[in-house]
XYZ file of C-alpha atoms in Angstrom:
558
model
C 21.301 -12.845 73.623
C 19.712 -16.284 73.159
C 16.723 -14.667 71.373
C 19.047 -12.889 68.953
C 20.935 -16.148 68.276
C 17.673 -17.977 67.654
C 16.629 -15.269 65.185
C 19.947 -15.538 63.344
C 19.637 -19.323 63.184
C 16.122 -18.967 61.835
C 17.283 -16.586 59.106
C 20.178 -18.834 58.138
C 17.784 -21.741 57.913
C 15.531 -19.699 55.632
C 18.544 -18.736 53.545
C 19.495 -22.394 53.204
C 15.903 -23.278 52.350
C 15.878 -20.514 49.717
C 19.116 -21.818 48.134
C 17.609 -25.277 47.744
C 14.319 -23.938 46.456
C 15.815 -21.508 43.940
C 17.825 -24.307 42.351
C 14.816 -26.581 41.953
C 13.013 -26.855 38.566
C 11.128 -23.575 38.306
C 10.108 -21.266 35.510
C 11.959 -18.008 34.880
C 9.226 -15.763 36.309
C 8.706 -18.096 39.260
C 12.351 -17.755 40.287
C 12.199 -13.961 40.203
C 9.008 -13.900 42.269
C 10.530 -16.356 44.746
C 13.543 -14.074 45.255
C 11.484 -11.059 46.306
C 8.983 -13.156 48.314
C 11.827 -14.664 50.359
C 13.505 -11.256 50.757
C 10.293 -9.863 52.263
C 9.900 -12.916 54.473
C 13.427 -12.966 55.971
C 13.440 -9.214 56.680
C 9.827 -8.909 57.871
C 9.192 -6.199 55.232
C 5.720 -5.004 54.203
C 6.573 -4.610 50.509
C 9.418 -5.138 48.129
C 10.581 -5.079 44.529
C 13.148 -6.719 42.262
C 14.755 -4.528 39.628
C 16.998 -5.738 36.799
C 19.593 -3.645 34.991
C 20.027 -4.630 31.341
C 23.586 -4.322 29.958
C 24.124 -1.089 28.098
C 21.051 0.687 29.474
C 20.962 3.438 32.094
C 17.637 2.413 33.580
C 16.306 -0.361 35.853
C 13.471 -2.594 34.725
C 11.054 -3.373 37.556
C 10.469 -7.116 37.187
C 8.567 -8.018 40.403
C 6.491 -5.929 42.815
C 4.976 -7.135 46.076
C 2.803 -5.248 48.570
C 2.551 -1.936 46.688
C -0.688 -0.214 45.820
C -1.490 -0.605 42.102
C -1.443 3.133 41.415
C 2.202 3.363 42.430
C 3.485 0.796 39.896
C 6.135 1.934 37.434
C 7.866 -0.122 34.749
C 11.252 1.594 34.770
C 13.480 3.601 37.069
C 16.464 5.614 35.888
C 19.917 4.975 37.341
C 20.459 7.552 40.080
C 16.725 8.121 40.528
C 15.490 7.609 44.088
C 17.201 5.516 46.761
C 17.067 2.397 44.576
C 18.548 4.269 41.605
C 21.329 5.590 43.846
C 22.214 2.011 44.893
C 22.323 0.971 41.205
C 24.579 3.899 40.340
C 27.031 3.563 43.243
C 26.924 -0.201 43.788
C 26.506 0.432 47.535
C 23.614 -0.707 49.795
C 21.283 1.816 51.426
C 19.613 1.473 54.849
C 17.158 4.329 55.430
C 15.405 4.324 58.805
C 13.086 7.248 57.948
C 12.448 7.907 54.230
C 10.885 11.295 54.960
C 14.334 12.543 56.029
C 16.133 11.319 52.898
C 16.181 13.619 49.860
C 16.794 10.696 47.516
C 13.481 9.069 48.344
C 10.750 9.015 45.676
C 7.285 8.734 47.167
C 5.706 5.696 45.507
C 3.512 4.504 48.360
C 2.382 6.754 51.266
C 2.474 3.803 53.714
C 6.248 3.332 53.392
C 8.310 4.688 56.329
C 11.688 2.907 55.950
C 13.611 1.307 53.098
C 16.451 -1.179 52.600
C 18.005 -1.625 49.143
C 21.033 -3.782 48.239
C 22.774 -4.245 44.902
C 22.918 -7.628 43.173
C 26.501 -7.809 41.956
C 28.061 -10.348 39.596
C 31.691 -10.138 38.458
C 31.961 -6.564 39.711
C 28.907 -5.361 37.790
C 25.535 -4.341 39.223
C 22.909 -6.495 37.526
C 19.947 -5.668 39.735
C 18.556 -4.376 43.047
C 16.583 -6.039 45.821
C 14.474 -3.460 47.581
C 12.310 -3.970 50.709
C 10.167 -1.461 52.591
C 8.661 -1.163 56.088
C 5.484 0.578 57.177
C 7.174 1.874 60.347
C 10.257 3.944 61.046
C 13.335 1.868 61.842
C 11.881 -1.377 60.448
C 15.371 -2.661 59.490
C 18.779 -2.840 61.203
C 22.371 -3.763 60.290
C 21.677 -7.483 60.613
C 18.889 -7.151 58.022
C 21.333 -5.346 55.760
C 23.933 -8.091 56.105
C 21.386 -10.846 55.585
C 19.850 -9.189 52.497
C 23.336 -8.608 51.071
C 24.113 -12.321 51.465
C 20.708 -13.139 49.987
C 21.458 -10.884 46.971
C 24.788 -12.627 46.481
C 23.025 -16.028 46.343
C 20.527 -14.609 43.840
C 23.056 -13.036 41.471
C 23.882 -16.071 39.330
C 20.227 -17.109 39.230
C 19.228 -13.680 37.922
C 22.061 -13.656 35.389
C 21.107 -17.137 34.152
C 17.540 -15.969 33.850
C 18.654 -12.923 31.884
C 20.756 -15.056 29.531
C 17.839 -17.439 29.055
C 15.461 -14.605 28.239
C 18.090 -13.042 25.991
C 18.444 -16.361 24.157
C 14.697 -16.544 23.621
C 14.686 -12.945 22.443
C 17.540 -13.570 19.994
C 15.753 -16.633 18.661
C 12.664 -14.497 18.122
C 14.726 -11.804 16.425
C 16.377 -14.322 14.102
C 12.965 -15.720 13.232
C 11.685 -12.207 12.570
C 14.796 -11.418 10.505
C 14.185 -14.543 8.441
C 10.550 -13.548 7.875
C 11.517 -10.020 6.824
C 14.223 -11.403 4.518
C 11.739 -13.816 2.922
C 9.265 -10.997 2.344
C 11.963 -8.785 0.849
C 13.131 -11.557 -1.487
C 9.602 -11.784 -2.880
C 9.233 -8.038 -3.423
C 10.292 -6.300 -6.641
C 8.602 -2.905 -6.297
C 11.157 -0.448 -4.884
C 8.873 1.629 -2.642
C 7.415 -1.561 -1.147
C 10.951 -2.755 -0.332
C 11.665 0.539 1.464
C 8.474 0.283 3.550
C 9.119 -3.331 4.554
C 12.700 -2.592 5.597
C 11.798 0.236 8.007
C 8.848 -1.711 9.430
C 11.061 -4.770 9.958
C 13.788 -2.714 11.657
C 11.239 -1.146 13.997
C 10.020 -4.607 15.042
C 13.541 -5.991 15.473
C 14.860 -3.207 17.689
C 11.552 -1.960 19.146
C 12.440 1.467 17.799
C 10.531 4.716 18.113
C 11.407 5.841 14.584
C 13.213 4.087 11.720
C 14.247 5.759 8.469
C 15.897 4.553 5.269
C 17.974 7.084 3.336
C 19.699 6.681 -0.034
C 22.547 8.693 -1.508
C 21.697 11.163 -4.260
C 23.274 10.668 -7.704
C 26.157 13.018 -6.859
C 26.699 11.088 -3.569
C 26.806 14.355 -1.640
C 23.479 14.091 0.208
C 21.257 11.512 1.893
C 17.588 11.551 0.906
C 14.772 9.972 2.946
C 13.020 7.171 1.052
C 10.909 5.618 3.818
C 10.042 6.310 7.482
C 8.360 4.220 10.161
C 6.911 6.007 13.186
C 8.020 9.547 12.299
C 5.706 12.512 12.048
C 5.327 14.929 9.089
C 8.210 17.058 10.366
C 10.631 14.135 10.255
C 9.368 12.794 6.913
C 9.589 16.189 5.247
C 13.010 17.258 6.540
C 15.648 18.369 3.983
C 18.399 16.086 2.697
C 21.433 15.528 4.931
C 24.887 16.593 3.754
C 27.226 13.599 3.785
C 30.283 15.750 4.481
C 28.946 17.560 7.558
C 26.096 15.571 9.142
C 26.315 13.140 12.059
C 24.631 10.359 10.054
C 26.916 11.168 7.099
C 29.765 9.620 9.122
C 28.251 6.213 8.342
C 28.779 6.867 4.624
C 32.244 8.328 5.121
C 33.524 5.469 7.314
C 31.331 2.632 5.963
C 30.781 1.604 9.610
C 27.836 1.708 12.065
C 27.504 4.807 14.255
C 25.698 5.003 17.602
C 24.663 7.790 19.943
C 23.202 7.434 23.435
C 21.486 10.807 22.943
C 21.486 12.627 19.594
C 20.294 15.772 21.346
C 23.770 16.044 22.870
C 25.659 15.476 19.592
C 27.280 18.580 18.104
C 27.056 17.259 14.531
C 23.355 16.379 14.746
C 21.557 18.918 12.547
C 17.931 18.673 13.667
C 17.960 19.023 17.457
C 14.545 20.721 17.642
C 13.059 17.994 15.470
C 14.607 15.298 17.693
C 12.977 16.853 20.764
C 9.670 17.254 18.942
C 9.646 13.629 17.720
C 10.927 12.193 21.023
C 14.158 10.878 19.509
C 17.002 10.007 21.839
C 19.372 7.108 21.105
C 20.417 6.324 17.527
C 21.911 3.351 15.722
C 22.778 4.019 12.089
C 24.256 1.374 9.765
C 25.382 1.508 6.121
C 23.522 -0.014 3.197
C 26.146 -1.698 0.990
C 25.501 -2.961 -2.548
C 28.258 -4.382 -4.769
C 30.885 -3.045 -2.401
C 29.568 0.552 -2.469
C 27.608 2.486 0.153
C 24.193 3.321 -1.297
C 22.554 4.705 1.830
C 21.934 4.284 5.569
C 19.371 2.661 7.862
C 18.615 4.646 11.056
C 16.910 3.278 14.190
C 15.931 5.683 17.012
C 14.793 4.927 20.547
C 12.970 7.340 22.803
C 15.081 6.544 25.917
C 18.824 6.710 26.540
C 20.076 3.336 25.319
C 23.540 2.017 24.649
C 23.115 -0.324 21.684
C 24.896 -3.618 22.310
C 26.846 -5.736 19.817
C 23.870 -8.054 19.290
C 21.599 -5.151 18.287
C 24.242 -3.732 15.966
C 24.709 -7.141 14.325
C 20.963 -7.528 13.939
C 20.490 -4.171 12.192
C 23.579 -4.741 10.017
C 22.114 -8.112 8.962
C 18.825 -6.467 8.071
C 20.689 -3.724 6.187
C 22.521 -6.396 4.173
C 19.216 -8.052 3.264
C 17.767 -4.650 2.416
C 20.707 -3.756 0.163
C 20.281 -6.956 -1.846
C 16.531 -6.352 -2.154
C 17.035 -2.710 -3.201
C 19.635 -3.710 -5.772
C 17.331 -6.411 -7.133
C 14.403 -3.981 -7.308
C 16.619 -1.460 -9.139
C 17.596 -4.145 -11.677
C 13.959 -5.111 -12.097
C 13.015 -1.477 -12.715
C 15.840 -1.144 -15.238
C 14.565 -4.267 -17.000
C 11.081 -2.754 -17.225
C 12.555 0.499 -18.560
C 14.642 -1.480 -21.062
C 11.555 -3.267 -22.336
C 9.820 0.090 -22.810
C 12.827 1.481 -24.673
C 13.034 -1.587 -26.890
C 9.379 -1.086 -27.792
C 10.165 2.564 -28.552
C 13.098 1.508 -30.741
C 10.851 -0.926 -32.597
C 8.423 1.930 -33.238
C 11.333 4.013 -34.540
C 12.191 1.114 -36.830
C 8.683 1.197 -38.272
C 9.010 4.947 -38.771
C 12.291 4.307 -40.579
C 10.563 1.889 -42.937
C 7.900 4.500 -43.663
C 10.602 7.117 -44.259
C 12.358 4.851 -46.776
C 9.069 4.322 -48.591
C 8.619 8.076 -48.659
C 12.104 8.495 -50.086
C 11.360 5.957 -52.817
C 8.144 7.741 -53.704
C 9.868 11.109 -54.012
C 12.915 9.833 -55.899
C 10.998 8.626 -58.944
C 9.221 11.956 -59.635
C 12.540 13.757 -59.277
C 13.996 11.654 -62.108
C 11.026 12.425 -64.344
C 11.216 16.140 -63.565
C 14.901 16.119 -64.476
C 14.136 14.622 -67.900
C 11.316 17.069 -68.570
C 13.444 20.088 -67.667
C 15.776 19.363 -70.596
C 12.796 19.247 -72.971
C 11.747 22.740 -72.032
C 12.832 25.818 -73.913
C 14.490 28.629 -72.058
C 17.822 29.787 -70.724
C 20.400 27.009 -70.648
C 21.918 28.273 -67.374
C 18.531 28.139 -65.629
C 17.994 24.612 -66.779
C 21.502 23.746 -65.570
C 20.840 25.176 -62.116
C 17.514 23.338 -61.882
C 19.170 20.090 -62.905
C 22.005 20.553 -60.375
C 19.574 21.200 -57.534
C 17.524 18.178 -58.490
C 20.752 16.116 -58.574
C 21.619 17.341 -55.106
C 18.167 16.373 -53.827
C 18.596 13.009 -55.457
C 21.978 12.489 -53.763
C 20.549 13.395 -50.349
C 17.601 11.059 -50.869
C 19.992 8.332 -51.991
C 22.130 8.730 -48.869
C 19.001 8.622 -46.734
C 17.991 5.347 -48.377
C 21.512 4.018 -47.949
C 21.479 4.963 -44.249
C 18.278 2.993 -43.656
C 19.618 -0.250 -45.108
C 21.239 -2.902 -42.881
C 25.010 -2.608 -43.242
C 26.866 -5.661 -44.635
C 29.184 -7.300 -42.120
C 32.983 -6.912 -42.190
C 33.320 -4.592 -45.170
C 36.363 -2.449 -44.293
C 37.703 -0.307 -47.132
C 39.955 2.709 -47.496
C 37.885 5.632 -46.213
C 38.499 9.392 -46.340
C 37.027 10.417 -42.972
C 36.943 14.137 -43.866
C 34.784 13.427 -46.886
C 32.550 10.979 -45.036
C 32.106 13.517 -42.215
C 30.927 16.237 -44.606
C 28.589 13.965 -46.586
C 27.017 12.822 -43.313
C 26.586 16.448 -42.291
C 24.719 17.103 -45.571
C 21.920 14.851 -44.325
C 21.262 17.375 -41.578
C 21.473 20.573 -43.644
C 17.754 21.301 -43.275
C 17.837 21.034 -39.489
C 21.092 23.011 -39.284
C 19.477 25.830 -41.275
C 16.278 25.695 -39.244
C 18.216 26.058 -35.975
C 20.479 28.771 -37.376
C 23.577 26.695 -36.586
C 26.901 27.806 -38.010
C 29.476 25.212 -39.094
C 33.172 26.039 -38.712
C 35.342 23.770 -40.833
C 38.926 23.285 -39.597
C 39.539 19.938 -41.290
C 43.118 19.198 -42.318
C 44.467 16.691 -44.793
C 44.572 13.271 -43.187
C 45.519 9.817 -44.508
C 42.722 7.312 -45.219
C 41.748 4.659 -42.683
C 40.518 1.097 -43.008
C 36.874 1.277 -41.974
C 33.312 0.277 -42.704
C 31.862 3.488 -44.188
C 28.300 2.604 -43.208
C 29.233 2.079 -39.566
C 31.361 5.230 -39.477
C 28.511 7.201 -41.040
C 26.240 5.970 -38.234
C 28.857 7.023 -35.656
C 29.193 10.569 -37.079
C 25.436 10.930 -37.437
C 24.965 10.068 -33.723
C 27.544 12.698 -32.711
C 25.994 15.370 -34.966
C 22.496 14.692 -33.637
C 23.740 14.915 -30.045
C 25.404 18.249 -30.822
C 22.259 19.657 -32.436
C 20.070 18.447 -29.558
C 22.402 20.098 -27.045
C 22.414 23.578 -28.632
C 19.994 26.475 -28.646
C 19.279 28.241 -31.971
C 22.302 30.188 -33.214
C 24.870 27.717 -31.904
C 28.065 26.567 -33.580
C 29.463 23.215 -34.681
C 33.237 23.053 -35.097
C 34.844 20.334 -37.216
C 38.536 19.548 -36.988
C 40.858 16.696 -37.922
C 44.517 15.765 -37.743
C 47.040 13.044 -36.996
C 48.320 12.417 -33.470
C 50.736 9.624 -32.495
C 49.979 7.515 -35.549
C 46.215 7.937 -35.210
C 43.716 9.890 -37.281
C 41.521 12.108 -35.106
C 38.188 13.693 -36.016
C 36.604 16.150 -33.584
C 33.034 17.484 -33.452
C 32.496 20.369 -31.045
C 29.326 22.186 -30.016
C 28.386 25.247 -27.965
C 25.815 23.498 -25.767
C 25.659 23.535 -21.938
C 28.553 21.099 -21.597
C 28.960 17.927 -19.545
C 30.210 17.746 -15.914
C 33.569 15.970 -15.661
C 32.146 13.289 -13.342
C 29.747 12.293 -16.161
C 32.317 12.026 -18.968
C 32.550 8.255 -18.628
C 28.978 7.646 -17.501
C 27.395 9.065 -20.678
C 28.837 6.152 -22.697
C 26.977 3.618 -20.556
C 23.772 2.095 -21.980
C 20.496 3.908 -21.324
C 22.099 7.000 -19.782
C 20.399 10.023 -21.329
C 19.333 13.541 -20.405
C 17.054 13.912 -23.461
C 13.321 13.463 -23.059
C 12.350 10.388 -25.026
C 15.998 9.474 -25.674
C 17.065 5.827 -25.635
C 20.498 6.466 -24.123
C 22.079 4.176 -26.744
C 23.605 6.635 -29.248
C 26.957 7.197 -27.531
C 27.174 3.566 -26.439
C 26.797 2.415 -30.045
C 29.215 5.091 -31.290
C 31.949 4.029 -28.854
C 31.455 0.379 -29.771
C 31.798 1.199 -33.496
C 35.046 3.099 -32.855
C 36.428 0.276 -30.708
C 35.512 -2.295 -33.361
C 37.782 -0.326 -35.695
C 40.680 -0.416 -33.205
C 40.078 3.137 -31.942
C 37.845 4.915 -29.478
C 36.035 8.108 -28.483
C 36.868 10.628 -25.805
C 35.028 13.714 -24.626
C 36.257 17.029 -23.289
C 33.904 19.629 -21.878
C 33.526 22.563 -19.566
C 30.083 23.370 -18.155
C 28.647 26.333 -20.052
C 31.351 26.115 -22.761
C 30.089 23.179 -24.840
C 31.480 19.703 -25.457
C 33.900 18.182 -27.988
C 33.820 14.518 -28.978
C 36.974 13.172 -30.621
C 36.999 9.950 -32.620
C 40.436 8.376 -33.087
C 41.296 5.480 -35.409
C 44.547 3.893 -36.530
C 45.950 5.081 -39.887
C 45.056 2.620 -42.689
C 47.694 0.551 -44.553
């Protein structure tokens, strides 16, 4: 009895000594090693280990090992795996006198015969396990269990403080890394380089197995991969994801982050075989937002079952915000480059226009001389009349061409007959209309004149006619109509081209939007601006496969 009391007193003294020692100035790793060293000492164990459970994860991280053979070392243990995993899962201690008789036991070291494992509990949550082993059967008893439980209780706050300290250091490192990635992105203007840096940065931040960046297609119905870090050819080359039906598409639909502990168990995940092949398990997917609109998603995968915590979600959202700004900036830069190229192309067109005007001047003078000579010839008067009329018509067309090439004077509104102006503008294109075999259906009605700048209106109609001719195959039809609606004069030009999808009716009037190879994308923008300058506007109506009709409406002149 006295021997047992002496042993208890000795253990209590060691426990007291441990409490003083653990609270002395020590490094983080030193404290953890001290915990397991003292646990082995007070129980008389031959080996032991300290395992920490990180919040949100379903595995134990083995932080300290003592007395094991090196070949038996593992870095992680799943919750529920082995005796130690069972203690972590249930929150109950385990005293096993003979491990060979316990089905839960995982054979790490052949010398081990008995095992004692107790949970480290703080505020009702298991935060770790203290595990000790004996090289003989029955190495531990109930008193060892009680003592180790008390020891674990004293260690709980120390371990939690250590975890918070390490977490703080980790967050500081992540913020530093986030700053570095953001700085790099701010200095990058090439779009593909931005994509690559974003996925590489996300992989470093979250220690991810695979990271991918996906952008919405123009119709916003699918997500297309733009960059991948860590994925194999199968992942990189996978088809686009449907926004409406895919698991990742939920990020676009809700504009919120989406997580999965295991995508292989998600019903909406479309590439289960690929996930198994690439070793993908947990997923965190966040939206890329630019100017208030979702433009894509950033996906981070881990190879183990992981519950992403709020800090990790915030970190990836922050990176996604930086990425969105960088992508938007790179898009603007690319548009600026394209604009410069188009301006150069327009300047070249201007030079061609100058050459065309010179050509028109050169041809106009001989036509005048020919006209004079025709009247000096003998022959049938009717023939000479026809020749003279044709030459006059050529002269008028050449004159209108010259007039079109001149800069229009500013603010020169006059009374204009739009029907007449429409037809004279169409005459400029007679050769092309004939070459394409285009038929013109004239349904113009009498309309009152409008106050307008005829030169600007001629430019507007010419743009609409050229668009119609470009849109049609040989043998098409242009339909002209006019009328008065609600105090406005309306002129319509219809074609039998492929038509324009309804979602593009407004977009086609934006600058530099074109479907024509070599087009500037400015024709409709300029035409709408001309109409609006005259107090009117332009609208379009179309059905795919049935052509398009552009209607110009202007207020009736005084």
